[in-house]
Amino acid sequence: MLSVLVAQNIAFGIIAAIACISAVRMVTTQNVVHAALYLVAVLASLAAIYILLVAEFVATTQFLVYIGAVMVLFLFGVMLTRAPTTGDSRLTGDHWPIGLGVAVMLAGVLTYVVLDFFGSDQLPNDPIVFDTADVGDSIFSTYLVPFEAVSVLLLAALIGAIVLVRKD
Amino acid sequence: MLENAYLIPLLPALSFVFILLFGKRFKGGDAVHWIGIGVVGVVWVLSLVLGAQWIDRSEDALSGGGSSYEESLVVVVGSSGTGAGVLLGTEAGEGAPAPIAEPVISQITWFQSGGVEHSVGTYVDGLAALLLVVVSTVSLLVHIYSTEYVRGDVRYVHYYAFLSLFTASMLFFVLSSSILQMIVGWELVGLCSFALIGHWWEDSANSSAALKAFLTNRVGDIGLLVGMIILFFGAGTFDIFQINDMVARGEISHLVLLMASLSLIAAVMSKSGQFPLHTWLPDAMAGPTPVSALIHAATMVVAGVYMIARLYPVFYEGFAINTSSINLLSFIGGFTALMAAGLAFFQWDIKKVLAYSTVSQLGYMVMALGVGAWTAAVFHLFTHALFKACLFLGAGSVSHASHHTFDMRKMGGLKKHMPVTFWTFAIASLALAGIFPLAGFWSKDEILIGAWTGQQSGYPLMLFFGAAVAALTAAYMTRVIYYTFFGEYRGHGTPHESPKAITVPLVILAGGAVLGGLANLPSPAADAIGLGGIAHRIETYAEPVNFLAPLGLTVAAPSLAMALIGLGLALSGIGVTYLYFWKGMGPQGLSERNKYARAGRTFFENKYYLDYLYNDIIVASIKWPIAKATYWFNQNVIDKVVDSVGEGARDGGQFVYRYIDQAVVDGTVNATGTAANASGESLRVIQSGKVQDYGALLFGAVGVLAIIFVIVI
Amino acid sequence: MLVNQFLLLSAFLFCTGVYGVLARRNAVMVLMSIELMLNAVNINLLTFGVLHGTVSGQVFALFIIAVAAAEVAVGLAIVLLIYRNRSNIDVDDLDLMKG
């Protein structure tokens, strides 16, 4: 049991390190395509984190929807807007110190609050496992109306995107 | 048929899909309208069968055999349904002449969410059956009429598809068994109305009229949603039967009902064209005339009235119709009736006159519901559908004959060219005016009596409104007939009578306008013509006693005096107009001579300036972008203040410098000015217009607030 | 495992996203940073779902993924439109609302 916990913690450490480094590189790199690839790395490692949090279905969806579909969309976006693919120092604006300041301040507040509130609370060692069937049951009973709302939202987004980029 | 009523909306829905998908494959379009007519014809027959079965069931219940139908209730809603049945059964035992037939409710579970089960199904009772017959009859006639009226139109297939969809959604709405279902039907008919008003969207006036109708209806739909949600939280269910039952037994607090009915009345205002949201209805006349007859006269616009009638206990308790002598519902209805009747005098477009007349008559129905005259309102809904559809189709026939104009100044003298149209139009006008013994006389009379008697107290103001409208209605319809059918023909070309596809529906509807009164003849009148058995048919079959009786609603007794007063008012309206137009008596050209009369005329012709209020004042003030306002504020207020402070200070400083003190004050003053200018400049920096700066401010402010929060806690 | 380790990872990724949104001048990069923020929120949802033993966390994480997909679609459409009108997607140049 203990060995499993240790293994989990080691895995978390590695994955979190990959996620954090990739995230930082993503917002600092001067190449749009590299940034997209770093985002893939972040999303993939987050999918692994989701598996650590016993959410296999969410992890699968993360792979399929984000890395499969959304990233392709991003790459198309990069391609169609013909952003420079070589190093360009103008990818970050002149006012980046403001952004950094705000981000650091938020990080400070969040870290303080999280540490203060949860201290050394543990997640349950033997968490309740919800498999895909449970998630499906929940979506189609308790959360049916939000589900329908999301469906309508997706439809609206689809139509909206088409209307926006139509040439006439 | 009572349990399988779902077939009625299903058939036209299928025909909609079929016409939309395959309509273009048929050459010519004949096949398209035959599909439409065929399906609506079947629906019409089914509605009649359903109506007959309902009458049968009511008769059965009256003679004490009601229990034999118990098993036909697929879902007897909980124990409350049977509870009401027992209650009513005892009443009938005491000899009260009330039908105890329970509504036939067939439901299936639609979905479950958050532990609440939502059902969908059909709710068949006398009211629904009556509406089904009205909708399918008018729809059938309009389908037939349209074969001629929109012949050769570019979007013939689209037109018939949407007629089918509208018929389906209206029938679906009428048969709803839960308020959730009602909302769906309500939105669907609104959508069809939008599509059909904008049928000829190449003309920008038409498409903006469609948009106006749609947007105005959205305003009311918010009220509908809010009201329905309040009702749901009050009753814990969306089921109409259960809600009505709970209200009738006083299980929902008055405050909840008041909030719900206040919200729902907004929906009624938009859909049924009540003041102040009526402005879309006259503009909606941009659509094809058969559409106006079907949607904007006979069926869709009565959806609001139907909703009140269906959820009557909610409004009855919410507005305390029982005890008040004036309430919002009756006032809105009465005021709308009077206001729209006034406007109808000043329109030159024949369809707009009829549109305002529709608004006015809808106001009449709402007023009747507001004073507790439920039966009278439903009766008027029925008769109004017949004669107003006839009037609209007649107007379409006139326009068809005289080069597609609706301007009455280009008509005139059509009586001898198109006799069938003239006679049917005249009969329908007289029915609308309420002349004995046509349909409108009986229903209008019942409303007036209802307002007079009221429930526990009368409604004198409503009686006044009703009486005034009765006279005005007769007068403006006489004006329309004068301009359209009498005098000399003022258009060009030779007008001709319309073909059979147009005149036959007109004759049928005119027949309905003559005989419609038989549907709810008061018993003295029925006895007088030796048909005592047919008195009070709507009252007997349609009145849902399962919730009206527990509320203690009484039906006013017929009164000869009131009938004579109503008839007298209508006749005097016709008489005065007759003298004015035919004999040239009265203050002709008053508005040219008298400036007060002219001002009044302008006021009426501009429709009380309501459109200006909505478009130029309310919309414009909201449309003004906030950023622009901020910019203006920045430029004109902050900068001006800063600059003027600076400049004023500098001027003053120079004054002082020149005349009083050069050395001491000068520096201070200049510093003030510079500081003020600089602060103005630095304020501008915030308004950079870049989204990231605003984002930084937003996140920064959130962070600062979070820090404050953490420190304080 | 500690609750904190997940929440801190989430907080870090969120703030990185905030930095990206505020500092990057390429509109596509801004959208990517928003994706990062949304994913950080997902970690929180799943963590609390495990902590309280409920399935709701997973359900809402799925909803967020769906909403993010919709957001990317519309967002990229807008970016494309901007590119078509101005031939660049530099958010610094978009200052029509300047005071």
XYZ file of C-alpha atoms in Angstrom, chain B residues 229-676:
448
model
C -40.392 28.934 -13.113
C -42.157 30.717 -10.261
C -45.134 28.421 -10.734
C -42.829 25.411 -10.717
C -41.270 26.450 -7.456
C -44.680 27.191 -5.993
C -46.269 23.926 -7.047
C -43.274 21.616 -7.433
C -44.534 20.374 -10.774
C -44.982 21.494 -14.330
C -48.226 19.594 -14.709
C -51.144 21.852 -15.602
C -53.789 19.722 -13.954
C -51.880 19.490 -10.695
C -51.055 23.192 -10.646
C -54.680 24.160 -11.206
C -55.812 21.674 -8.626
C -53.357 22.903 -6.014
C -54.345 26.518 -6.610
C -58.032 25.684 -6.420
C -57.466 24.012 -3.086
C -55.485 26.994 -1.837
C -52.179 25.171 -1.429
C -50.067 27.835 -3.074
C -49.612 31.164 -1.380
C -51.212 34.252 -2.828
C -47.860 36.020 -3.167
C -46.400 33.290 -5.368
C -49.466 33.362 -7.558
C -49.362 37.132 -7.794
C -45.699 37.060 -8.864
C -46.385 34.283 -11.346
C -49.382 35.972 -12.898
C -47.587 39.320 -13.090
C -44.792 37.636 -15.028
C -47.113 35.617 -17.219
C -49.104 38.690 -18.137
C -45.985 40.032 -19.862
C -46.112 36.993 -22.110
C -49.795 37.602 -22.774
C -49.019 41.214 -23.641
C -46.514 40.259 -26.287
C -48.209 37.257 -27.808
C -51.761 38.523 -27.679
C -50.862 42.091 -28.536
C -51.873 43.796 -25.324
C -50.791 47.319 -24.443
C -47.902 48.233 -24.331
C -46.387 45.389 -26.373
C -49.008 45.403 -29.117
C -46.985 47.399 -31.631
C -45.674 44.377 -33.502
C -49.099 43.118 -34.522
C -50.043 45.862 -37.009
C -46.574 45.609 -38.558
C -46.977 41.866 -38.825
C -49.504 42.541 -41.561
C -46.495 42.611 -43.884
C -46.915 38.859 -44.215
C -49.187 37.216 -46.785
C -52.868 37.840 -46.015
C -53.881 34.210 -45.409
C -51.113 34.110 -42.824
C -52.546 37.189 -41.162
C -55.931 35.513 -41.076
C -54.594 32.290 -39.610
C -51.836 33.456 -37.306
C -52.487 37.077 -36.502
C -56.237 36.947 -36.169
C -57.642 33.554 -35.401
C -55.082 31.373 -33.701
C -51.583 32.382 -32.632
C -52.527 35.694 -31.092
C -55.139 33.999 -28.947
C -52.382 31.840 -27.466
C -52.060 34.349 -24.631
C -55.786 34.298 -23.982
C -55.736 30.525 -24.128
C -52.867 30.420 -21.650
C -54.821 32.542 -19.181
C -57.890 30.391 -19.686
C -55.845 27.239 -19.217
C -54.109 28.432 -16.057
C -57.117 30.402 -14.936
C -56.921 29.569 -11.220
C -53.440 31.073 -11.113
C -54.657 34.388 -12.464
C -57.915 34.216 -10.585
C -56.221 33.844 -7.241
C -53.170 35.884 -8.169
C -55.142 38.979 -9.121
C -57.946 38.320 -6.626
C -60.498 38.572 -9.410
C -63.038 37.272 -6.970
C -63.046 40.267 -4.698
C -61.525 43.190 -6.550
C -63.464 45.624 -8.657
C -60.436 46.402 -10.796
C -57.343 44.361 -11.455
C -54.373 44.445 -13.764
C -55.706 41.803 -16.120
C -59.046 43.449 -16.711
C -57.532 46.908 -16.863
C -54.918 45.956 -19.442
C -57.546 44.195 -21.488
C -60.072 47.007 -21.277
C -57.517 49.704 -21.931
C -56.058 47.839 -24.901
C -59.521 47.317 -26.325
C -60.351 51.009 -26.128
C -56.959 52.253 -27.284
C -56.739 49.973 -30.304
C -60.313 50.729 -31.291
C -59.363 54.404 -31.338
C -56.356 53.721 -33.546
C -58.381 51.686 -36.022
C -60.091 54.889 -37.203
C -56.908 56.461 -38.459
C -55.455 53.721 -40.624
C -55.674 53.729 -44.398
C -54.353 50.222 -44.785
C -57.338 47.880 -44.603
C -55.273 45.134 -43.000
C -53.984 47.496 -40.341
C -57.525 48.493 -39.442
C -58.270 44.815 -39.023
C -55.050 44.357 -37.060
C -55.997 47.061 -34.592
C -59.440 45.563 -34.461
C -57.838 42.252 -33.553
C -55.801 43.911 -30.829
C -58.981 45.509 -29.556
C -60.952 42.275 -29.566
C -58.113 40.411 -27.862
C -58.221 43.112 -25.236
C -61.905 42.336 -24.907
C -61.163 38.694 -24.234
C -58.442 39.492 -21.710
C -60.821 41.916 -20.021
C -63.489 39.229 -19.886
C -61.025 36.889 -18.216
C -60.052 39.692 -15.877
C -63.599 40.171 -14.664
C -64.119 36.462 -14.168
C -66.243 35.845 -17.238
C -64.290 32.770 -18.306
C -66.979 31.297 -20.511
C -67.671 34.593 -22.209
C -63.985 34.997 -23.055
C -63.732 31.528 -24.541
C -66.968 32.048 -26.440
C -65.695 35.321 -27.826
C -62.427 33.649 -28.784
C -64.454 31.149 -30.798
C -66.713 33.624 -32.582
C -63.908 36.113 -33.113
C -61.787 33.475 -34.850
C -64.589 32.886 -37.328
C -65.497 36.418 -38.285
C -62.022 37.908 -38.055
C -60.579 35.199 -40.285
C -63.400 35.961 -42.693
C -62.567 39.673 -42.606
C -58.875 39.096 -43.245
C -59.515 36.680 -46.064
C -62.011 39.203 -47.449
C -59.367 41.914 -47.300
C -57.031 39.579 -49.134
C -59.674 38.977 -51.767
C -60.160 42.721 -52.214
C -56.443 43.243 -52.585
C -56.155 40.311 -54.960
C -58.748 41.996 -57.137
C -57.324 45.503 -57.031
C -53.662 45.082 -57.899
C -52.317 43.957 -54.563
C -52.845 47.150 -52.693
C -54.193 47.362 -49.202
C -54.645 51.095 -49.293
C -58.326 51.916 -48.923
C -57.781 55.188 -50.773
C -57.175 53.115 -53.909
C -60.305 51.030 -53.488
C -63.929 52.039 -53.392
C -66.991 50.932 -55.304
C -66.007 47.296 -55.147
C -69.512 46.278 -54.138
C -70.718 45.785 -57.677
C -67.489 44.183 -58.902
C -67.135 41.567 -56.226
C -70.522 40.792 -54.656
C -69.498 37.619 -52.837
C -66.587 39.328 -51.133
C -68.771 42.280 -50.267
C -71.549 40.275 -48.685
C -69.269 38.011 -46.713
C -67.210 40.994 -45.566
C -70.336 42.880 -44.552
C -71.723 39.934 -42.619
C -68.443 39.439 -40.803
C -68.253 43.174 -40.039
C -71.747 43.138 -38.607
C -70.829 40.092 -36.555
C -67.756 41.913 -35.282
C -69.861 44.978 -34.515
C -72.191 42.804 -32.499
C -75.457 43.083 -34.404
C -78.277 40.728 -33.500
C -78.410 37.791 -34.267
C -74.865 37.322 -35.575
C -72.123 35.570 -33.645
C -70.426 38.620 -32.193
C -73.623 39.846 -30.597
C -73.917 36.880 -28.277
C -70.321 36.729 -27.174
C -69.910 40.475 -26.731
C -73.135 40.569 -24.790
C -71.885 37.898 -22.431
C -68.704 39.826 -21.779
C -70.638 43.002 -21.003
C -72.898 41.144 -18.601
C -69.861 39.544 -17.029
C -68.281 42.948 -16.454
C -71.538 44.311 -15.101
C -72.181 41.511 -12.674
C -68.588 40.696 -11.856
C -68.005 38.140 -9.149
C -68.561 39.502 -5.664
C -68.602 43.035 -6.968
C -69.142 44.460 -10.412
C -66.549 46.022 -12.655
C -68.051 49.413 -13.577
C -64.927 50.758 -15.292
C -64.650 47.630 -17.427
C -68.313 47.913 -18.333
C -67.639 51.447 -19.529
C -64.614 50.310 -21.558
C -66.573 47.454 -23.043
C -69.534 49.619 -23.976
C -67.337 52.290 -25.543
C -65.462 49.683 -27.563
C -68.745 48.186 -28.746
C -69.776 51.513 -30.244
C -66.310 52.257 -31.661
C -65.998 48.828 -33.259
C -69.254 49.253 -35.128
C -68.153 52.686 -36.273
C -64.702 51.832 -37.631
C -65.963 48.769 -39.454
C -68.583 50.948 -41.124
C -65.791 53.282 -42.200
C -63.851 50.386 -43.737
C -66.871 49.187 -45.657
C -67.581 52.696 -46.889
C -64.078 53.249 -48.237
C -63.707 49.786 -49.687
C -67.031 48.919 -51.206
C -68.939 52.164 -51.745
C -68.324 55.298 -53.749
C -66.290 55.263 -56.955
C -63.426 52.925 -57.737
C -60.222 54.898 -57.166
C -57.580 52.385 -58.266
C -56.597 51.478 -61.801
C -57.593 48.535 -63.943
C -60.899 46.760 -63.599
C -61.449 44.861 -60.391
C -62.947 41.395 -60.682
C -64.415 38.828 -58.353
C -61.910 36.338 -56.972
C -61.937 32.678 -58.031
C -63.650 29.875 -56.151
C -60.666 28.913 -54.021
C -60.989 32.313 -52.390
C -64.729 32.817 -52.249
C -65.660 29.387 -50.898
C -63.664 29.800 -47.662
C -65.172 33.290 -47.360
C -68.711 31.938 -47.614
C -68.010 29.166 -45.134
C -66.524 31.583 -42.610
C -69.371 34.037 -43.121
C -71.744 31.176 -42.394
C -69.798 30.610 -39.212
C -70.098 34.294 -38.366
C -73.872 34.026 -38.705
C -74.333 30.790 -36.825
C -71.459 30.956 -34.350
C -73.722 32.377 -31.697
C -75.569 29.093 -31.498
C -72.559 27.652 -29.750
C -73.487 29.330 -26.511
C -76.986 30.731 -26.847
C -78.422 32.021 -23.570
C -81.360 29.903 -22.503
C -84.106 32.568 -22.855
C -83.078 33.112 -26.467
C -82.843 29.397 -27.119
C -86.270 28.840 -25.644
C -87.676 31.614 -27.771
C -86.713 29.846 -30.981
C -87.794 26.503 -29.633
C -84.337 25.019 -29.315
C -84.043 25.001 -25.543
C -81.765 21.979 -25.735
C -78.886 23.832 -27.333
C -78.554 26.618 -24.787
C -75.216 27.195 -23.068
C -73.327 24.556 -25.023
C -69.871 26.018 -24.459
C -70.685 26.580 -20.833
C -71.785 22.972 -20.516
C -69.002 21.301 -22.420
C -66.001 23.582 -22.258
C -66.048 25.015 -18.786
C -63.542 22.997 -16.772
C -65.548 22.723 -13.603
C -62.815 20.719 -11.956
C -61.066 23.964 -11.175
C -63.654 26.645 -11.773
C -66.213 25.271 -9.345
C -63.835 24.995 -6.381
C -62.879 28.614 -6.994
C -66.484 29.609 -6.584
C -66.728 31.196 -9.992
C -70.217 32.166 -11.010
C -71.530 32.676 -14.489
C -73.560 35.815 -14.965
C -77.194 35.316 -15.855
C -78.212 36.639 -19.252
C -79.924 39.996 -19.227
C -82.208 41.453 -21.850
C -81.459 45.028 -20.802
C -77.727 44.569 -21.316
C -78.302 42.940 -24.672
C -80.397 45.886 -25.770
C -77.815 48.382 -24.517
C -75.023 46.579 -26.370
C -77.071 46.389 -29.545
C -78.060 50.027 -29.197
C -74.457 51.108 -28.851
C -73.407 49.146 -31.904
C -76.290 50.486 -33.951
C -75.565 54.049 -32.858
C -71.921 53.556 -33.862
C -73.005 52.399 -37.287
C -75.610 55.124 -37.516
C -73.261 57.984 -36.709
C -70.675 56.707 -39.171
C -73.348 56.209 -41.799
C -74.505 59.803 -41.445
C -70.908 61.021 -41.524
C -69.805 59.199 -44.653
C -72.904 58.590 -46.729
C -74.907 61.698 -45.907
C -71.965 64.033 -45.317
C -73.321 65.138 -41.981
C -71.257 65.928 -38.935
C -68.021 67.843 -38.528
C -66.396 67.088 -41.894
C -62.816 68.283 -42.119
C -62.790 69.243 -38.478
C -59.130 68.418 -38.201
C -58.282 70.876 -40.948
C -60.062 73.707 -39.205
C -59.492 73.134 -35.535
C -55.953 72.909 -34.242
C -56.925 70.854 -31.213
C -58.678 68.327 -33.405
C -55.630 68.311 -35.668
C -53.327 67.678 -32.747
C -55.521 64.824 -31.639
C -55.524 63.365 -35.137
C -51.753 63.534 -35.348
C -51.528 61.835 -32.000
C -53.726 58.996 -33.180
C -52.063 58.711 -36.561
C -48.717 58.314 -34.874
C -50.151 55.490 -32.806
C -49.722 57.382 -29.540
C -46.005 57.699 -30.376
C -45.383 54.303 -28.822
C -43.063 53.203 -31.629
C -41.043 56.361 -31.184
C -40.802 55.702 -27.495
C -39.514 52.172 -28.115
C -37.198 52.834 -31.039
C -35.831 56.283 -30.485
C -35.803 56.599 -26.746
C -35.520 53.201 -25.111
C -33.585 51.299 -27.771
C -31.352 54.205 -28.667
C -30.400 54.764 -25.092
C -29.474 51.123 -24.652
C -27.828 50.826 -28.036
C -25.421 53.635 -27.228
C -22.264 51.653 -26.517
C -20.984 51.935 -23.035
C -17.463 52.427 -24.289
C -18.622 55.340 -26.335
C -20.401 56.786 -23.354
C -17.275 56.370 -21.320
C -15.279 58.005 -24.065
C -17.709 60.870 -24.223
C -17.606 61.193 -20.478
C -13.854 61.159 -20.562
C -13.616 63.728 -23.331
C -16.390 66.055 -22.417
C -16.653 65.834 -18.659
C -13.343 64.802 -17.173
C -11.177 66.542 -19.726
C -13.403 69.592 -19.829
C -13.457 69.843 -16.082
C -9.758 69.296 -15.872
C -9.008 71.630 -18.717
C -11.379 74.297 -17.600
C -10.082 74.108 -14.074
C -6.596 74.391 -15.432
C -7.377 77.138 -17.863
C -9.547 79.018 -15.434
C -6.816 78.789 -12.907
C -4.245 79.908 -15.418
C -6.352 82.808 -16.570
C -6.895 83.803 -12.994
C -3.211 83.440 -12.348
C -2.318 85.669 -15.235
C -4.847 88.148 -14.029
C -3.202 88.100 -10.641
C 0.224 88.052 -12.201
C -0.522 91.043 -14.326
C -2.360 93.159 -11.863
C -1.656 92.039 -8.322
C 1.308 89.743 -7.776
C 3.835 88.514 -10.287
C 6.132 86.429 -8.213
C 4.331 84.525 -5.464
C 1.017 83.413 -6.871
C 2.185 82.837 -10.417
C 4.139 79.705 -9.763
C 1.386 78.118 -7.684
C -1.234 78.792 -10.257
C 0.822 77.400 -13.093
C 1.541 74.327 -11.043
C -2.175 73.827 -10.420
C -2.923 74.092 -14.054
C -0.174 71.737 -15.059
C -1.131 69.258 -12.377
C -4.724 69.320 -13.487
